[in-house]
Every structure is written in structure tokens, then in C-alpha cells.
Steps between C-alpha positions, in 0.01 A plus 500: 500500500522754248338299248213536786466826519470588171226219430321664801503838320408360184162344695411863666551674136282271362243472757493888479489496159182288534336733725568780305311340250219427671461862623634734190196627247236379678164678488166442650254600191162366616296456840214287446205495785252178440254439719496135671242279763724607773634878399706600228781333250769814512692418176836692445643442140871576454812432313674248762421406847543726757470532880165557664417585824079491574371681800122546610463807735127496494287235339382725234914633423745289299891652520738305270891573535695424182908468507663454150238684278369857389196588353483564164421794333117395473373237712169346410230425734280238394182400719301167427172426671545820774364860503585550816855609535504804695862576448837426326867636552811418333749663675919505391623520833878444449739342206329180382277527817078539468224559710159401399168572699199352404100623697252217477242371708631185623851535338687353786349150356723531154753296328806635344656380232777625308468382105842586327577449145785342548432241748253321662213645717522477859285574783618748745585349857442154409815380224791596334428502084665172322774699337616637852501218624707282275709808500542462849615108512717560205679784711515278802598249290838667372569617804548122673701463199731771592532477862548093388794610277584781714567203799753332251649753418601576848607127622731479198649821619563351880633181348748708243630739840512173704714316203727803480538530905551114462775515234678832652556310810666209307697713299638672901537124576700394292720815445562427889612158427735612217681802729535170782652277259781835401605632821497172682647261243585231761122389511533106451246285329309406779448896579398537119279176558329667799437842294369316245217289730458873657408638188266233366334528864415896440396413138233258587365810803490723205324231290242438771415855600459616125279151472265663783507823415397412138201286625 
């Protein structure tokens, strides 16, 4: 069981090591606004993936939420086939937290995507990026293993306290039988015969119940 437990806390440091990863030194350096048939392509490049949240107030206002990211110290705004951008806000609202508000005609109609440099570029509300998710299964992954092992662990403990309850009752037994045989020394072999078939009996009980309780 104890085995278990520290297994258990060796998943959780490791998973948190992970995220940590994912969301230490990462900076959004570039916002890129392309036109497209149906609105815009909204193109945020970063260091590593990060958390978006899109929300359309209006159909000409864009607000992104970003968890795990700051801005750098200059962010570039890039704009391919549009003129028309009326507005653009990068707002640090809170440690590793931004706000971005975009004003365009017709800016509800936009895609986001988030284009890291290290990872794989992923399209906001619609999939997880390749590397997250293999991250992901590999992290679910170890963790069947450990509950797996954990389980083991924790029948091989029952069977141990159910083999030591087993053997200190056989141990009382038979201490029992010994203190019979010294204070009452005119037991005859038939008695002694008896005890013996008595003893065998509670033997094969305790051979049967640890049987079940082991399946």
C-alpha cells in the first residue's frame, strides 16, 4: 500500500511538472489579421500552446482570453489582404492571463488559430494540437499503469494480513493443545486421536476461507 502511495505522488509530480512546462516562458509575439472568403484568419504566434477562449459580442468585435501566456515586450501586428481593422488591444489582465480585442467589420466570422514554435498549430474551438494530445494518452496511459500496480499492491497486502491472522491463530491452537496435554496428563490415545482429527478439521476451514478470500 505504501508502495502505492508513493507511485501516486510520483504521477502528480510529474504530471505537474508537465504542465509547468507547458505554461512557464511562454510569450505571445505576433497577431496576424488575414483576410479570408468568409471573415478573417486571426493568427496568434507564440512560444507553446496556450489556452484560448474566443468570444463575439458584436459581429464587428473579436475578444480572445488567453491562460498560460503574457505578451511580450513588443507584439507585432501583421495585416495581410485587410485595411480595415478599426481596432486592436492587447491587454495583460492577470499573471500569464491576456485579453485581446480586435474591431472589424464582420469579425465575428474569424478563425483563430494559435501557431506556436514549439508545437503544432491548432485551431481554436475545434482540436487539441498533436503534442497535447499524445501528451495526454501518455499521461492517461501511466496512470492505468499505476492504479494497475497500485491494485496489486493492495491484494498482496490483504493476503500477507490474512496469512499472518491465519498463522497467529495456529500458533493459539496449538499452544492450547500443548497446556491440555501438561495439566491433564491422563489424556489417552484415543483423546489425542480425536485432537488430532479436530485440528486437521480447523486447518482445512482456514485453508478454504484464505482460498476464497484470495480469489
Amino acid at each position: 500500500m505504501k508502495k502505492g502511495f508513493i507511485l501516486f505522488g510520483f504521477l502528480i509530480t510529474f504530471i505537474l511538472s508537465g504542465l509547468a512546462t507547458f505554461a512557464s516562458g511562454n510569450y505571445l509575439h505576433t497577431i496576424t489579421l488575414e483576410k479570408s472568403n468568409t471573415g478573417y484568419n486571426v493568427i496568434l504566434g507564440s512560444d507553446s500552446m496556450a489556452k484560448v477562449m474566443k468570444k463575439t459580442p458584436s459581429d464587428n468585435e473579436l475578444v480572445l482570453e488567453l491562460s498560460g501566456i503574457t505578451s511580450s515586450d513588443t507584439v507585432n501586428a501583421l495585416y495581410k489582404g485587410t485595411n480595415s481593422i478599426d481596432g486592436l488591444v492587447v491587454e495583460n489582465i492577470d499573471s500569464n492571463k491576456l485579453k485581446i480585442t480586435v474591431n472589424a467589420e464582420n469579425i465575428k466570422n474569424s478563425t483563430v488559430i494559435i501557431n506556436p514554435i514549439n508545437g503544432q498549430s491548432a485551431i481554436v474551438g475545434e482540436s487539441l494540437p498533436v503534442d497535447k494530445v499524445l501528451w495526454i494518452g501518455f499521461v492517461m496511459a501511466l496512470l492505468a499503469v499505476i492504479v494497475k500496480v497500485s491494485k496489486k499492491l493492495t491484494e498482496e497486502d490483504d493476503r500477507i494480513l490474512i496469512k499472518k491472522d491465519i498463522k497467529d491463530r495456529e500458533i493459539e491452537l496449538y499452544r492450547r493443545y500443548r497446556n491440555e496435554m501438561v495439566t491433564n496428563p491422563s489424556i489417552n490415545n484415543r483423546q489425542d486421536m480425536r485432537m488430532k482429527r479436530m485440528l486437521k478439521k480447523i486447518d482445512r476451514k482456514i485453508d478454504e476461507r484464505l482460498t476464497s478470500s484470495i480469489l
